[in-house]
Amino acid sequence: MTEPSVAELLRQVVAALPAGEVRTGQVEMAEVVAKALGSGGHVAVTAGTGTGKSLAYLVPAVRFPQARRGRDGDQGLCRTNSRTMISRSWLAALVAP
């Protein structure tokens, strides 16, 4: 069985949110982040308010260690100083231990 693409996973997550809407820039960013994670590279992205940046980096970050099953030491870390982001209930549920 093939694993779903990052774009498909993003669509599923967004569809589960109230008033969820997948944005083209959001999908593009998620794919770029996934590529950087897969190659061991880095990426810096800027995007305007309402682009969907949070999910565009969180979905690939959550998927990355799962896609590399059996390889020791693979982890993901997402950090924010934004109180707004920290207080969002969907984010808290996603990153809860």
PDB file of C-alpha atoms in Angstrom:
ATOM      1  CA  MET A   1       0.000   0.000   0.000  1.00  0.00           C
ATOM      2  CA  THR A   2       1.345   3.423  -0.929  1.00  0.00           C
ATOM      3  CA  GLU A   3       1.547   6.124   1.672  1.00  0.00           C
ATOM      4  CA  PRO A   4      -0.479   9.256   0.938  1.00  0.00           C
ATOM      5  CA  SER A   5       1.376  12.268  -0.389  1.00  0.00           C
ATOM      6  CA  VAL A   6       1.973  15.288   1.808  1.00  0.00           C
ATOM      7  CA  ALA A   7      -0.574  17.187  -0.282  1.00  0.00           C
ATOM      8  CA  GLU A   8      -3.210  14.503   0.365  1.00  0.00           C
ATOM      9  CA  LEU A   9      -2.458  14.421   4.099  1.00  0.00           C
ATOM     10  CA  LEU A  10      -2.713  18.209   4.215  1.00  0.00           C
ATOM     11  CA  ARG A  11      -6.088  18.068   2.455  1.00  0.00           C
ATOM     12  CA  GLN A  12      -7.348  15.499   4.991  1.00  0.00           C
ATOM     13  CA  VAL A  13      -6.223  17.575   7.968  1.00  0.00           C
ATOM     14  CA  VAL A  14      -7.684  20.797   6.590  1.00  0.00           C
ATOM     15  CA  ALA A  15     -10.975  19.061   5.746  1.00  0.00           C
ATOM     16  CA  ALA A  16     -11.295  18.004   9.401  1.00  0.00           C
ATOM     17  CA  LEU A  17     -11.058  21.623  10.616  1.00  0.00           C
ATOM     18  CA  PRO A  18     -14.045  23.945  10.888  1.00  0.00           C
ATOM     19  CA  ALA A  19     -14.189  26.102   7.755  1.00  0.00           C
ATOM     20  CA  GLY A  20     -11.111  24.319   6.451  1.00  0.00           C
ATOM     21  CA  GLU A  21      -9.910  25.397   3.036  1.00  0.00           C
ATOM     22  CA  VAL A  22      -6.781  24.154   1.302  1.00  0.00           C
ATOM     23  CA  ARG A  23      -4.834  26.965  -0.350  1.00  0.00           C
ATOM     24  CA  THR A  24      -2.501  26.560  -3.323  1.00  0.00           C
ATOM     25  CA  GLY A  25       0.394  28.281  -1.525  1.00  0.00           C
ATOM     26  CA  GLN A  26      -0.161  26.033   1.476  1.00  0.00           C
ATOM     27  CA  VAL A  27       0.185  22.868  -0.640  1.00  0.00           C
ATOM     28  CA  GLU A  28       3.282  24.246  -2.373  1.00  0.00           C
ATOM     29  CA  MET A  29       4.890  25.097   0.963  1.00  0.00           C
ATOM     30  CA  ALA A  30       4.078  21.661   2.423  1.00  0.00           C
ATOM     31  CA  GLU A  31       5.701  19.967  -0.570  1.00  0.00           C
ATOM     32  CA  VAL A  32       8.834  22.144  -0.309  1.00  0.00           C
ATOM     33  CA  VAL A  33       9.112  21.441   3.433  1.00  0.00           C
ATOM     34  CA  ALA A  34       8.665  17.699   2.827  1.00  0.00           C
ATOM     35  CA  LYS A  35      11.376  17.756   0.160  1.00  0.00           C
ATOM     36  CA  ALA A  36      13.790  19.564   2.489  1.00  0.00           C
ATOM     37  CA  LEU A  37      13.094  17.094   5.300  1.00  0.00           C
ATOM     38  CA  GLY A  38      13.592  14.147   2.959  1.00  0.00           C
ATOM     39  CA  SER A  39      16.886  15.411   1.603  1.00  0.00           C
ATOM     40  CA  GLY A  40      18.274  16.657   4.917  1.00  0.00           C
ATOM     41  CA  GLY A  41      18.190  20.187   3.577  1.00  0.00           C
ATOM     42  CA  HIS A  42      16.837  23.432   4.916  1.00  0.00           C
ATOM     43  CA  VAL A  43      14.129  25.746   3.733  1.00  0.00           C
ATOM     44  CA  ALA A  44      13.082  29.272   4.640  1.00  0.00           C
ATOM     45  CA  VAL A  45       9.613  30.332   3.588  1.00  0.00           C
ATOM     46  CA  THR A  46       7.821  33.622   3.852  1.00  0.00           C
ATOM     47  CA  ALA A  47       4.110  33.903   3.221  1.00  0.00           C
ATOM     48  CA  GLY A  48       1.365  36.318   4.043  1.00  0.00           C
ATOM     49  CA  THR A  49      -1.295  36.023   6.710  1.00  0.00           C
ATOM     50  CA  GLY A  50      -3.921  33.454   5.839  1.00  0.00           C
ATOM     51  CA  THR A  51      -1.659  31.293   3.688  1.00  0.00           C
ATOM     52  CA  GLY A  52      -1.873  28.331   6.033  1.00  0.00           C
ATOM     53  CA  LYS A  53       1.785  28.250   7.025  1.00  0.00           C
ATOM     54  CA  SER A  54       1.225  26.405  10.301  1.00  0.00           C
ATOM     55  CA  LEU A  55      -0.249  23.290   8.759  1.00  0.00           C
ATOM     56  CA  ALA A  56       2.043  23.576   5.747  1.00  0.00           C
ATOM     57  CA  TYR A  57       5.048  22.902   7.980  1.00  0.00           C
ATOM     58  CA  LEU A  58       3.394  20.766  10.658  1.00  0.00           C
ATOM     59  CA  VAL A  59       1.915  18.110   8.345  1.00  0.00           C
ATOM     60  CA  PRO A  60       5.271  17.248   6.702  1.00  0.00           C
ATOM     61  CA  ALA A  61       7.033  17.483  10.079  1.00  0.00           C
ATOM     62  CA  VAL A  62       4.650  14.973  11.633  1.00  0.00           C
ATOM     63  CA  ARG A  63       4.786  12.703   8.581  1.00  0.00           C
ATOM     64  CA  PHE A  64       8.593  12.702   8.233  1.00  0.00           C
ATOM     65  CA  PRO A  65       9.541  10.424  11.162  1.00  0.00           C
ATOM     66  CA  GLN A  66       6.645   8.089  10.299  1.00  0.00           C
ATOM     67  CA  ALA A  67       7.783   7.829   6.672  1.00  0.00           C
ATOM     68  CA  ARG A  68      11.271   6.796   7.814  1.00  0.00           C
ATOM     69  CA  ARG A  69      10.175   3.919  10.056  1.00  0.00           C
ATOM     70  CA  GLY A  70      12.961   1.837  11.472  1.00  0.00           C
ATOM     71  CA  ARG A  71      15.667   4.480  11.248  1.00  0.00           C
ATOM     72  CA  ASP A  72      16.996   5.397  14.649  1.00  0.00           C
ATOM     73  CA  GLY A  73      17.198   8.999  15.727  1.00  0.00           C
ATOM     74  CA  ASP A  74      14.634  10.490  13.361  1.00  0.00           C
ATOM     75  CA  GLN A  75      12.687  13.182  15.156  1.00  0.00           C
ATOM     76  CA  GLY A  76      10.873  16.361  14.376  1.00  0.00           C
ATOM     77  CA  LEU A  77      10.723  19.613  16.292  1.00  0.00           C
ATOM     78  CA  CYS A  78       8.473  22.583  15.652  1.00  0.00           C
ATOM     79  CA  ARG A  79       8.824  25.670  17.770  1.00  0.00           C
ATOM     80  CA  THR A  80       6.890  28.887  17.970  1.00  0.00           C
ATOM     81  CA  ASN A  81       6.933  31.934  20.196  1.00  0.00           C
ATOM     82  CA  SER A  82       3.479  32.972  19.059  1.00  0.00           C
ATOM     83  CA  ARG A  83       0.983  32.815  21.916  1.00  0.00           C
ATOM     84  CA  THR A  84      -1.784  32.695  19.336  1.00  0.00           C
ATOM     85  CA  MET A  85      -0.332  29.533  17.820  1.00  0.00           C
ATOM     86  CA  ILE A  86       0.294  27.939  21.200  1.00  0.00           C
ATOM     87  CA  SER A  87      -3.280  28.590  22.304  1.00  0.00           C
ATOM     88  CA  ARG A  88      -4.930  27.034  19.259  1.00  0.00           C
ATOM     89  CA  SER A  89      -6.636  23.879  20.422  1.00  0.00           C
ATOM     90  CA  TRP A  90      -5.905  21.925  17.215  1.00  0.00           C
ATOM     91  CA  LEU A  91      -2.206  22.679  17.569  1.00  0.00           C
ATOM     92  CA  ALA A  92      -2.185  21.705  21.230  1.00  0.00           C
ATOM     93  CA  ALA A  93      -3.863  18.404  20.352  1.00  0.00           C
ATOM     94  CA  LEU A  94      -1.397  17.765  17.535  1.00  0.00           C
ATOM     95  CA  VAL A  95       1.732  18.331  19.604  1.00  0.00           C
ATOM     96  CA  ALA A  96       0.521  16.970  22.945  1.00  0.00           C
ATOM     97  CA  PRO A  97       2.825  14.253  24.331  1.00  0.00           C
TER      98      PRO A  97
END
